[in-house]
PDB file of C-alpha atoms and ligand atoms in Angstrom:
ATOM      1  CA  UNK A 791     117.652 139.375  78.632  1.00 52.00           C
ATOM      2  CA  UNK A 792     115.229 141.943  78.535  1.00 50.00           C
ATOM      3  CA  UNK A 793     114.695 144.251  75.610  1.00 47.00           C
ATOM      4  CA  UNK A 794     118.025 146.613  74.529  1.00 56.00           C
ATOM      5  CA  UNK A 795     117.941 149.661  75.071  1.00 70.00           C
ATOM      6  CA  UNK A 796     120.396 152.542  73.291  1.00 87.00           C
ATOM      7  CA  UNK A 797     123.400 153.517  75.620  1.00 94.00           C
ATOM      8  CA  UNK A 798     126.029 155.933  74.776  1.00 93.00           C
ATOM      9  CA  UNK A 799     129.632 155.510  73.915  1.00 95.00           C
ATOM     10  CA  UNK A 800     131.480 156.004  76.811  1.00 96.00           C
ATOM     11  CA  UNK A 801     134.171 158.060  74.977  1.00 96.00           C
ATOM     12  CA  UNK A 802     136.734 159.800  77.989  1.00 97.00           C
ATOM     13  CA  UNK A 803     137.667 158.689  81.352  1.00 98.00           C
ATOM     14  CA  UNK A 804     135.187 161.014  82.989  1.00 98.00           C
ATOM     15  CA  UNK A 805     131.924 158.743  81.070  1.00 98.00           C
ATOM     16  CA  UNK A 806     133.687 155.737  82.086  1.00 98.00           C
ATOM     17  CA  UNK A 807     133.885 156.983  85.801  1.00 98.00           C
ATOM     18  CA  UNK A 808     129.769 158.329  85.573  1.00 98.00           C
ATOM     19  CA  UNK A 809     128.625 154.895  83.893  1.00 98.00           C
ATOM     20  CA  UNK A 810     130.669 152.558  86.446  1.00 98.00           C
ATOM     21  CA  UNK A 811     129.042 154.766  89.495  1.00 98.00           C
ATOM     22  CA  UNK A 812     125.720 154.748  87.723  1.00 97.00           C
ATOM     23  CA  UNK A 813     125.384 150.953  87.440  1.00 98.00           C
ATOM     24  CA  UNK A 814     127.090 150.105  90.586  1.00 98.00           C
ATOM     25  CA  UNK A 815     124.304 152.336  92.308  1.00 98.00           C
ATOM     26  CA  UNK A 816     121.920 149.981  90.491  1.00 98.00           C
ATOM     27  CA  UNK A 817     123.428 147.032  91.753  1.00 98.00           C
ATOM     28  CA  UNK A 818     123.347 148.420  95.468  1.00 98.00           C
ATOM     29  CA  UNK A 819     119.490 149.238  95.439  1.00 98.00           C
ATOM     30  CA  UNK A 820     118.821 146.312  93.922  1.00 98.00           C
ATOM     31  CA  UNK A 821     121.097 144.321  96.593  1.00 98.00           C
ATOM     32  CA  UNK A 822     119.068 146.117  98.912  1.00 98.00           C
ATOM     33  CA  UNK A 823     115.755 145.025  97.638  1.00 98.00           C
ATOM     34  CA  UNK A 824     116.037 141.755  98.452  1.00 98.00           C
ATOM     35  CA  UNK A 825     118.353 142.008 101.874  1.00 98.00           C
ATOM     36  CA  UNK A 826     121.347 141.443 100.185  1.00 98.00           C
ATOM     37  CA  UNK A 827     125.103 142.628 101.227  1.00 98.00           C
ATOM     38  CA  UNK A 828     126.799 144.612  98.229  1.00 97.00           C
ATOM     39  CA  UNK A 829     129.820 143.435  98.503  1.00 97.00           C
ATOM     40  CA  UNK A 830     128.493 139.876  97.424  1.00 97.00           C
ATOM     41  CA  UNK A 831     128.486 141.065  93.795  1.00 98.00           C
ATOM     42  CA  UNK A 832     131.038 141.475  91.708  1.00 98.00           C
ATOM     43  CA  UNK A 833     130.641 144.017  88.470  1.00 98.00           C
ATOM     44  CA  UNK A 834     132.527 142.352  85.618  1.00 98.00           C
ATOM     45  CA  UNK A 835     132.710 145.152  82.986  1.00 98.00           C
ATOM     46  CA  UNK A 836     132.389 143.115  79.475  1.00 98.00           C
ATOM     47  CA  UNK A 837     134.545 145.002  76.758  1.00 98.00           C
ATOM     48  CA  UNK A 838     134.281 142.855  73.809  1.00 96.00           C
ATOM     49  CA  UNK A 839     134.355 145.099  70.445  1.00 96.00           C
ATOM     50  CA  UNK A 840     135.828 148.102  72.532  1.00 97.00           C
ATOM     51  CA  UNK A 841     139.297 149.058  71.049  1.00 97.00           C
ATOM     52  CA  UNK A 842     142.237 149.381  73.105  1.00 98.00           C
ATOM     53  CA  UNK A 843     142.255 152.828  73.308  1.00 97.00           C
ATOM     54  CA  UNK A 844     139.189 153.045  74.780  1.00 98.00           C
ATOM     55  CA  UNK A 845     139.847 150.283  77.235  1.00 98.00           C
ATOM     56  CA  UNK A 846     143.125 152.416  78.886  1.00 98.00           C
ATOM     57  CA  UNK A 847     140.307 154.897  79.483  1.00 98.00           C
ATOM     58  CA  UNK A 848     138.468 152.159  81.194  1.00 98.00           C
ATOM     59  CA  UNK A 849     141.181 151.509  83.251  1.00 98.00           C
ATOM     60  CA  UNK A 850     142.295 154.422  84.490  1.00 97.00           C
ATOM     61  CA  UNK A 851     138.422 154.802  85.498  1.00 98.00           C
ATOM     62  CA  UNK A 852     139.040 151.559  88.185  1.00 96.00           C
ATOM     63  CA  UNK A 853     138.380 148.583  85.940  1.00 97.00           C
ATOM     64  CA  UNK A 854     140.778 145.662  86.981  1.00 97.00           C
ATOM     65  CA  UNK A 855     139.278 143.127  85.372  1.00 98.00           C
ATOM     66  CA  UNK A 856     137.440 142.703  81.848  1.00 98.00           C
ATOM     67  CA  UNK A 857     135.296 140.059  80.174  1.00 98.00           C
ATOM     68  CA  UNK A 858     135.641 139.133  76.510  1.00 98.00           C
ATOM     69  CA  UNK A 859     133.645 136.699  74.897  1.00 97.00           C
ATOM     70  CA  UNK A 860     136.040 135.551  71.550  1.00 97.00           C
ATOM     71  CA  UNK A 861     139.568 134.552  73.084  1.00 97.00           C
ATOM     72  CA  UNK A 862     141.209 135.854  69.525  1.00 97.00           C
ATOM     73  CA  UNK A 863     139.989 139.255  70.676  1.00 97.00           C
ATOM     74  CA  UNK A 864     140.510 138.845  74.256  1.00 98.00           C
ATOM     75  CA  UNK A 865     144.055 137.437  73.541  1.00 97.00           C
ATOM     76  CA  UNK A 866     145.389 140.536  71.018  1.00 98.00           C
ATOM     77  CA  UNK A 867     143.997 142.631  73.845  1.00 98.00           C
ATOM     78  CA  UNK A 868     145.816 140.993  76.628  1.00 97.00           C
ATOM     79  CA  UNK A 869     148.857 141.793  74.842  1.00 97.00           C
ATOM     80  CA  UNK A 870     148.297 145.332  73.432  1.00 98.00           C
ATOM     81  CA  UNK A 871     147.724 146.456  77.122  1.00 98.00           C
ATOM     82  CA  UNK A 872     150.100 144.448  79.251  1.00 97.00           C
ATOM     83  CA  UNK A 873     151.388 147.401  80.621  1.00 98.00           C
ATOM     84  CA  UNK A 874     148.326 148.022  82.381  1.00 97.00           C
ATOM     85  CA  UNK A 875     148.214 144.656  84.471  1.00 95.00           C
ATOM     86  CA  UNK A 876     144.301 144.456  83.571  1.00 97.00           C
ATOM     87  CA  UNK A 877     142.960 140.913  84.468  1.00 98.00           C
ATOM     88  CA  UNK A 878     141.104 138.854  81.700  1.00 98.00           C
ATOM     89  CA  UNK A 879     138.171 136.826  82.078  1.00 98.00           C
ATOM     90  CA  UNK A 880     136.947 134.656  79.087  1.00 98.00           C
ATOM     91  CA  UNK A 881     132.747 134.396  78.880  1.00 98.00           C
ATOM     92  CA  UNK A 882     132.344 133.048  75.564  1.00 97.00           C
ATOM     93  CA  UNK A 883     132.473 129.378  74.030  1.00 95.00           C
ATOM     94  CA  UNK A 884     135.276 128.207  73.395  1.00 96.00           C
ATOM     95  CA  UNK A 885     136.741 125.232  70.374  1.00 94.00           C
ATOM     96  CA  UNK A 886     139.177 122.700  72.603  1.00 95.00           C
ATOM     97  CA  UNK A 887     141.772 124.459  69.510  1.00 95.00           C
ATOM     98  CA  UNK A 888     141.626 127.838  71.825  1.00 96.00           C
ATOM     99  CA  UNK A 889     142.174 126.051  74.673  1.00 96.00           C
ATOM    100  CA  UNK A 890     145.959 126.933  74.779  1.00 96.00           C
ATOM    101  CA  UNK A 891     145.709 130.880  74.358  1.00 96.00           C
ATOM    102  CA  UNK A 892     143.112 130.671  77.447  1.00 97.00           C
ATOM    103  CA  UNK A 893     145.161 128.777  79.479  1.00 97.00           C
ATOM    104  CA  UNK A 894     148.247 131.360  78.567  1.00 96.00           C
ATOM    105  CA  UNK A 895     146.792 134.589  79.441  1.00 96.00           C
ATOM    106  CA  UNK A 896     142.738 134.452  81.257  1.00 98.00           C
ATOM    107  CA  UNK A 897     142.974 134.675  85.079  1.00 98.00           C
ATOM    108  CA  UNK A 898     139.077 133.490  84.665  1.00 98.00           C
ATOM    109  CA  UNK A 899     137.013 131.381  82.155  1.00 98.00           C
ATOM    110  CA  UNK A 900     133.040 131.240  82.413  1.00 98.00           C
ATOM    111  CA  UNK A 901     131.751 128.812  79.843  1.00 98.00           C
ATOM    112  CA  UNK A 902     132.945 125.530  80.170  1.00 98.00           C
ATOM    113  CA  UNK A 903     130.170 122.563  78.840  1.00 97.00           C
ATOM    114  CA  UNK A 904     132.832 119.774  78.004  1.00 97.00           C
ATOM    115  CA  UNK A 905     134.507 117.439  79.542  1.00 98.00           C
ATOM    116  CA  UNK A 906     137.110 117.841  76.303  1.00 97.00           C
ATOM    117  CA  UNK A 907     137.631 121.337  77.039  1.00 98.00           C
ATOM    118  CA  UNK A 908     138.655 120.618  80.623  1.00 98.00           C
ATOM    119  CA  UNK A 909     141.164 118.141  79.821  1.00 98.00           C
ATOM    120  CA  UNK A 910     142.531 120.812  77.064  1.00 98.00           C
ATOM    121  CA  UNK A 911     142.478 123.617  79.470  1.00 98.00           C
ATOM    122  CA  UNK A 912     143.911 121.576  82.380  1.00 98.00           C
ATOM    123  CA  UNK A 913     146.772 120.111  80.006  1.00 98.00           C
ATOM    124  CA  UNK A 914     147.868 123.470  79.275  1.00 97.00           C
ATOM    125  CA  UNK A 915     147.675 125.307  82.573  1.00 98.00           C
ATOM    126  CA  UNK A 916     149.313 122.525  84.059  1.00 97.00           C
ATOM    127  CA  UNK A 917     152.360 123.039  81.434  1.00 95.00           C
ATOM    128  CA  UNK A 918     152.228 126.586  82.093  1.00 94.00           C
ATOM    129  CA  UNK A 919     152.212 126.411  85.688  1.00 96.00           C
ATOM    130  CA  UNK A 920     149.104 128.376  86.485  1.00 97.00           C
ATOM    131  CA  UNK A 921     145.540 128.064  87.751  1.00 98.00           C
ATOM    132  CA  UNK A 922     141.871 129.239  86.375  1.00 98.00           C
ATOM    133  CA  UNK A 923     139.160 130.001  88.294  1.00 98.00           C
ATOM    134  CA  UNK A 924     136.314 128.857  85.916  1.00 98.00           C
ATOM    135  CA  UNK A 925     132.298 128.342  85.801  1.00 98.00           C
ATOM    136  CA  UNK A 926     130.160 126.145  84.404  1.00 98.00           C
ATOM    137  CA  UNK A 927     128.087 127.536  81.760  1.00 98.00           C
ATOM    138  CA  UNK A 928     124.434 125.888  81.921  1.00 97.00           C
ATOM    139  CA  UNK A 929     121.779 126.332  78.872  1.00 96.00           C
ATOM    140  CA  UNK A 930     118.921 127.780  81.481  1.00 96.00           C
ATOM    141  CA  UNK A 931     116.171 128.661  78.552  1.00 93.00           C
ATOM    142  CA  UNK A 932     115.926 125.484  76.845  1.00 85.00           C
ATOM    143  CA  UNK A 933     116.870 127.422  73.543  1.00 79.00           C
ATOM    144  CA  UNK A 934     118.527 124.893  70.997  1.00 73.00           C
ATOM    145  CA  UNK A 935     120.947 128.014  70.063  1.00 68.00           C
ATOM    146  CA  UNK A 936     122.620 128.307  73.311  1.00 74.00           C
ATOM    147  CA  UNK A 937     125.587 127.029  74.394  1.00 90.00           C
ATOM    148  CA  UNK A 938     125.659 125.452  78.079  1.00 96.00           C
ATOM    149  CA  UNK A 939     125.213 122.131  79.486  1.00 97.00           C
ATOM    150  CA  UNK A 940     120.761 121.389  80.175  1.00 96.00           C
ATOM    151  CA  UNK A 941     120.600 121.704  83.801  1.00 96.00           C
ATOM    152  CA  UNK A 942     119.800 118.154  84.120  1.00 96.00           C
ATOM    153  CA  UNK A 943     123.341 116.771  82.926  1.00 96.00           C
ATOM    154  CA  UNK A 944     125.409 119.053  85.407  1.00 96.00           C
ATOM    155  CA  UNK A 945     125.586 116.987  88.573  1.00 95.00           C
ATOM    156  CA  UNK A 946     127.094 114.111  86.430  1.00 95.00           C
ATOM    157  CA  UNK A 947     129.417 116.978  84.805  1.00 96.00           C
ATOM    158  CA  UNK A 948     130.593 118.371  87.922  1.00 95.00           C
ATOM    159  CA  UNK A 949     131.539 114.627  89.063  1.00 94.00           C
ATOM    160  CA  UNK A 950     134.134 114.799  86.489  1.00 95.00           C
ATOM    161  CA  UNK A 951     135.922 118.513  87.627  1.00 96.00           C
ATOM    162  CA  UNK A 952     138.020 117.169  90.519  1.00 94.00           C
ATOM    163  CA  UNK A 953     140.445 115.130  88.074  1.00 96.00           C
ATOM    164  CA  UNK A 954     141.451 118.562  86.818  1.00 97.00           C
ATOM    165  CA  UNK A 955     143.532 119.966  89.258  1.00 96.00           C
ATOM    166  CA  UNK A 956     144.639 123.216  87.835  1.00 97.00           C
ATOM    167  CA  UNK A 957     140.817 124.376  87.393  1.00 97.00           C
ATOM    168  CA  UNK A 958     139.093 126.336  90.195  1.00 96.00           C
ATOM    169  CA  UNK A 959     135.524 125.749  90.027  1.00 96.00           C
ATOM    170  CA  UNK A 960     133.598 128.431  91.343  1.00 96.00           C
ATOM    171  CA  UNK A 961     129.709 128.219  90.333  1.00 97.00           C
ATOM    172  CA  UNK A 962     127.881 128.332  87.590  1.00 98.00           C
ATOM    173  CA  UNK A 963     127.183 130.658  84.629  1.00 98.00           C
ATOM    174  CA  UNK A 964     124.404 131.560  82.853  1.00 97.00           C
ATOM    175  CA  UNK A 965     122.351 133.959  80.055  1.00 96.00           C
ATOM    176  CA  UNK A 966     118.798 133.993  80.332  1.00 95.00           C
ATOM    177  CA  UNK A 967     116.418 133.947  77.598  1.00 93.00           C
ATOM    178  CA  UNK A 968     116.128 136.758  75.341  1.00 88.00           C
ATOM    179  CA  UNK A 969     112.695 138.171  75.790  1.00 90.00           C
ATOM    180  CA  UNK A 970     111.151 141.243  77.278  1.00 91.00           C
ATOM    181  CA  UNK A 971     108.695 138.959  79.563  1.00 95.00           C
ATOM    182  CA  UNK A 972     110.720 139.425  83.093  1.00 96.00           C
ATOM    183  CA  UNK A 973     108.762 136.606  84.436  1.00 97.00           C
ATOM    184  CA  UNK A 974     110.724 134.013  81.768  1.00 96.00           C
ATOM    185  CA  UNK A 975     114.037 135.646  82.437  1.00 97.00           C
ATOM    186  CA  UNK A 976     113.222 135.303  86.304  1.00 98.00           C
ATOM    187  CA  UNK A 977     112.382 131.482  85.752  1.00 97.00           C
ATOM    188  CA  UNK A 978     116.197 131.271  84.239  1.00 97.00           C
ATOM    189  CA  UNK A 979     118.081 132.616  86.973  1.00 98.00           C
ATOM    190  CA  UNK A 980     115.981 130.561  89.876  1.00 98.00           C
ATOM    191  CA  UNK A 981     116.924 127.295  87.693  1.00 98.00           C
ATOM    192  CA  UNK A 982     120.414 128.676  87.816  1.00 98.00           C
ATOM    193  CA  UNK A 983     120.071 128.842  91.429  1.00 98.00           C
ATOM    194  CA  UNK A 984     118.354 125.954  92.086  1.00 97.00           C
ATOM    195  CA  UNK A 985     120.510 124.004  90.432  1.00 97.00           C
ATOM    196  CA  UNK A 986     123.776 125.753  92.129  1.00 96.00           C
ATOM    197  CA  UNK A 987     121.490 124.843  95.445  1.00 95.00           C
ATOM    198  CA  UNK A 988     121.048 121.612  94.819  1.00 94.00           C
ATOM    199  CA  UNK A 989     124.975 120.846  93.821  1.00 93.00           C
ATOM    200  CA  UNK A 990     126.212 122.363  96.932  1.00 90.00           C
ATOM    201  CA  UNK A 991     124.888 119.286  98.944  1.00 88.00           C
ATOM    202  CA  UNK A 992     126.295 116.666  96.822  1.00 83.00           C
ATOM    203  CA  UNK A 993     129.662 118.610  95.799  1.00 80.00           C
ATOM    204  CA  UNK A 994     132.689 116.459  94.836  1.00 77.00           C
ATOM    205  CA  UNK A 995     134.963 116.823  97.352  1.00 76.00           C
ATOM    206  CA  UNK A 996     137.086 120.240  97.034  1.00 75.00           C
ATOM    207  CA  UNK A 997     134.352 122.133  94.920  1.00 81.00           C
ATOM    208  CA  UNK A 998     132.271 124.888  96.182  1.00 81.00           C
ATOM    209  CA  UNK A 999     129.694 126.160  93.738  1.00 88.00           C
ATOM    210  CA  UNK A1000     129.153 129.269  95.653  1.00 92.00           C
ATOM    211  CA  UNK A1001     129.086 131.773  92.463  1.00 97.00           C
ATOM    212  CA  UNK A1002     126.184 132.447  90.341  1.00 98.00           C
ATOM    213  CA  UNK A1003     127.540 134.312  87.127  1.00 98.00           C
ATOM    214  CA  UNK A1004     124.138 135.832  85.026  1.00 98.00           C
ATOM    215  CA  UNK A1005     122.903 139.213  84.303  1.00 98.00           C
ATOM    216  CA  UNK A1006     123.888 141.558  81.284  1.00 97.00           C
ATOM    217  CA  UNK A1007     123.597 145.029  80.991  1.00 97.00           C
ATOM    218  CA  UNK A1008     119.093 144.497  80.275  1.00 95.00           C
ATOM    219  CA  UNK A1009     118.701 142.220  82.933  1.00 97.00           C
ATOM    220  CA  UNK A1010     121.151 142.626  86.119  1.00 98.00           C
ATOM    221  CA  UNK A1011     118.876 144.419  88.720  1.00 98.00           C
ATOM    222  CA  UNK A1012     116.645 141.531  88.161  1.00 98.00           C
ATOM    223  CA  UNK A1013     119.230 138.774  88.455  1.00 98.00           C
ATOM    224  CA  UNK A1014     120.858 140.185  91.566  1.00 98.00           C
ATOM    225  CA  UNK A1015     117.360 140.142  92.748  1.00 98.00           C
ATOM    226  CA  UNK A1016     117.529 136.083  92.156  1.00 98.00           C
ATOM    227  CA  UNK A1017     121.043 135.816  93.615  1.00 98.00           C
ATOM    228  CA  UNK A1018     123.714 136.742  91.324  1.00 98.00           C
ATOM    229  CA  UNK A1019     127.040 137.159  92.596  1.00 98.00           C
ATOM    230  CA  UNK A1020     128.616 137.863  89.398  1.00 98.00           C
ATOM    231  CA  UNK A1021     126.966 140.295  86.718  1.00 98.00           C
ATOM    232  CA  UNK A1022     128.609 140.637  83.492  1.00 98.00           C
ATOM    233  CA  UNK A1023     127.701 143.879  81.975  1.00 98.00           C
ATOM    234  CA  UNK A1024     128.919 144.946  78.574  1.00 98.00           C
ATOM    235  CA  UNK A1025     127.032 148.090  77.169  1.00 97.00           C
ATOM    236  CA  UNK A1026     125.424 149.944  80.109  1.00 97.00           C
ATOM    237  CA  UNK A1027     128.927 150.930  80.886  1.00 98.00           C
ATOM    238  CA  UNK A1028     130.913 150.934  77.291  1.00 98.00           C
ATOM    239  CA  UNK A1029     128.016 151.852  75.297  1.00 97.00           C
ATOM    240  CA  UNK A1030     125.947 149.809  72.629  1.00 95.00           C
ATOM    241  CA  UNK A1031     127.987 147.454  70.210  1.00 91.00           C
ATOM    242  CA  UNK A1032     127.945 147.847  66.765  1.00 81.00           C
ATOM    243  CA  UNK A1033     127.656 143.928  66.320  1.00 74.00           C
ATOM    244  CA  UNK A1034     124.029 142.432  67.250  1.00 75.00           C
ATOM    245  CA  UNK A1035     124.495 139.853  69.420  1.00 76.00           C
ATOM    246  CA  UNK A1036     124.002 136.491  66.777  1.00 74.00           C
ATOM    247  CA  UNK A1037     127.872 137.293  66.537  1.00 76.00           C
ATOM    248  CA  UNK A1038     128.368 135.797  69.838  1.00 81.00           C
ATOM    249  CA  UNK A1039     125.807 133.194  69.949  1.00 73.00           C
ATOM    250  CA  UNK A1040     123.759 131.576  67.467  1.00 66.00           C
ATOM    251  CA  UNK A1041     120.405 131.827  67.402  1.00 58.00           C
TER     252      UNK A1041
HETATM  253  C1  LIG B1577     128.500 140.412  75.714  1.00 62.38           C
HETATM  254  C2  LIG B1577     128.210 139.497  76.829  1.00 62.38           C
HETATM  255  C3  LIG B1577     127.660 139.981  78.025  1.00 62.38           C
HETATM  256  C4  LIG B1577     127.319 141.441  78.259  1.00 62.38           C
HETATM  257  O1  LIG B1577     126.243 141.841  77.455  1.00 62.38           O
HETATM  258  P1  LIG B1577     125.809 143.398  77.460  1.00 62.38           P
HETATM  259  O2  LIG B1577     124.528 143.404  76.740  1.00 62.38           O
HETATM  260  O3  LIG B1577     126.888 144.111  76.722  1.00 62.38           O
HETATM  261  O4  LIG B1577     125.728 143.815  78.867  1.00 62.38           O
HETATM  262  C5  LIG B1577     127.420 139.066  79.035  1.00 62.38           C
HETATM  263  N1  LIG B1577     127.708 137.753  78.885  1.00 62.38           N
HETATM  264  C6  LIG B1577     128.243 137.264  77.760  1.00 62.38           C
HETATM  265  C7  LIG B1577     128.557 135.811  77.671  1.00 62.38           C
HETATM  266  C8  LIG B1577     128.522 138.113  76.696  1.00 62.38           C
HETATM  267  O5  LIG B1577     129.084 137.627  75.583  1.00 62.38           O
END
């Protein structure tokens, strides 16, 4: 991730409508940069720290689906606005103790680095009678404080995915290194890719790996650039959080 900048707080429907047009403009030119259909990528809007009040704004402004990175949040959420049919899609680490509330309520989870966390989330989705469409989340920057499998244990990781029926595996999932040097945050998303290239020979049977989840609200242009399908972007479109991001993952 590249160096953040200030964004407003997207306070009425009418900001929410400008910010959503504003970045999805971004994504097109950038799409069209490199050749690239639009419709390829999908804008995740992240809302974590955003109260619910705000987030029926949100709605209203075309948002179906929104990523949270704590499931405690993302859960009380879920239920404060399940009038609104919003879908939920869990980004952040989860403890195999969690693994219950996400299987309840999350049409989508993005960070899964454990084999235990699998089996927990595939126990309880297979009690509740649903499916997840999940990625796996891959430690791309070499930084001890990230979560993420290293790149070189996820073929072996993968192997283990088809026993759990009720999860959809869909690609992978990264964040890139916090720096402002765009050539280092390039050199995460083409090992993301790379790697996402390279299981898509030798797929387990019934797995697909066509999704590439990485790019935040400093560093999306760049990672759609390098293939993204899926960017995940929190304050370009909500405004800037009030926590700083060690909150969400250690550093
Ligand atoms: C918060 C978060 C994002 C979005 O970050 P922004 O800087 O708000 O765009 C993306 N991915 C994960 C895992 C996050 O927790």
């Amino acid at each position: 991730m590249t160096v953040p900048a200030r964004y407003e707080t997207a306070r009425t429907e009418d900001d929410f409508v400008r910010n959503l047009a504003a970045v999805r403009d971004r994504i097109a030119a950038a799409a069209r940069r490199v050749d690239r259909d639009v419709a390829e990528v999908r804008l995740l809007p992240v809302s974590k720290t955003v109260p619910e009040d705000r987030l029926r704004l949100a709605v209203s402004a075309g948002m179906t689906r929104l990523g949270e990175n704590k499931v405690q949040e993302a859960a009380r959420k879920a239920e404060n606005l399940a009038d609104l049919g919003v879908e939920w899609a869990v980004i952040g680490h989860l403890q195999t103790n969690k693994a219950k509330d996400v299987a309840a309520f999350a049409s989508e989870f993005q960070a899964l680095d454990s084999v235990r966390i699998a089996e927990a989330l595939d126990r309880r989705l297979q009690d509740a009678g649903r499916g997840l469409d999940v990625f796996v989340q891959v430690n791309t920057s070499d930084e001890q404080s990230k979560y993420g499998l290293a790149p070189a244990d996820v073929p072996a990781f993968v192997k283990e995915l088809p026993a759990f029926s009720s999860l959809r595996v869909k690609g992978l999932m990264t964040l890139a290194e916090f720096t402002p040097d765009a050539d280092r945050v390039r050199a995460c998303f083409r090992r993301l890719r790379t790697l996402r290239d390279h299981l898509r020979e030798d797929a387990p049977d019934g797995l697909s790996f066509d999704e590439l989840s990485m790019g935040m609200s400093g560093d999306y242009e760049l990672a759609i650039t390098e293939g993204a399908t899926v960017v995940r972007v929190g304050q370009a479109i909500f405004g800037s959080r009030p926590t700083t991001d060690a909150h969400y993952w250690p550093r």
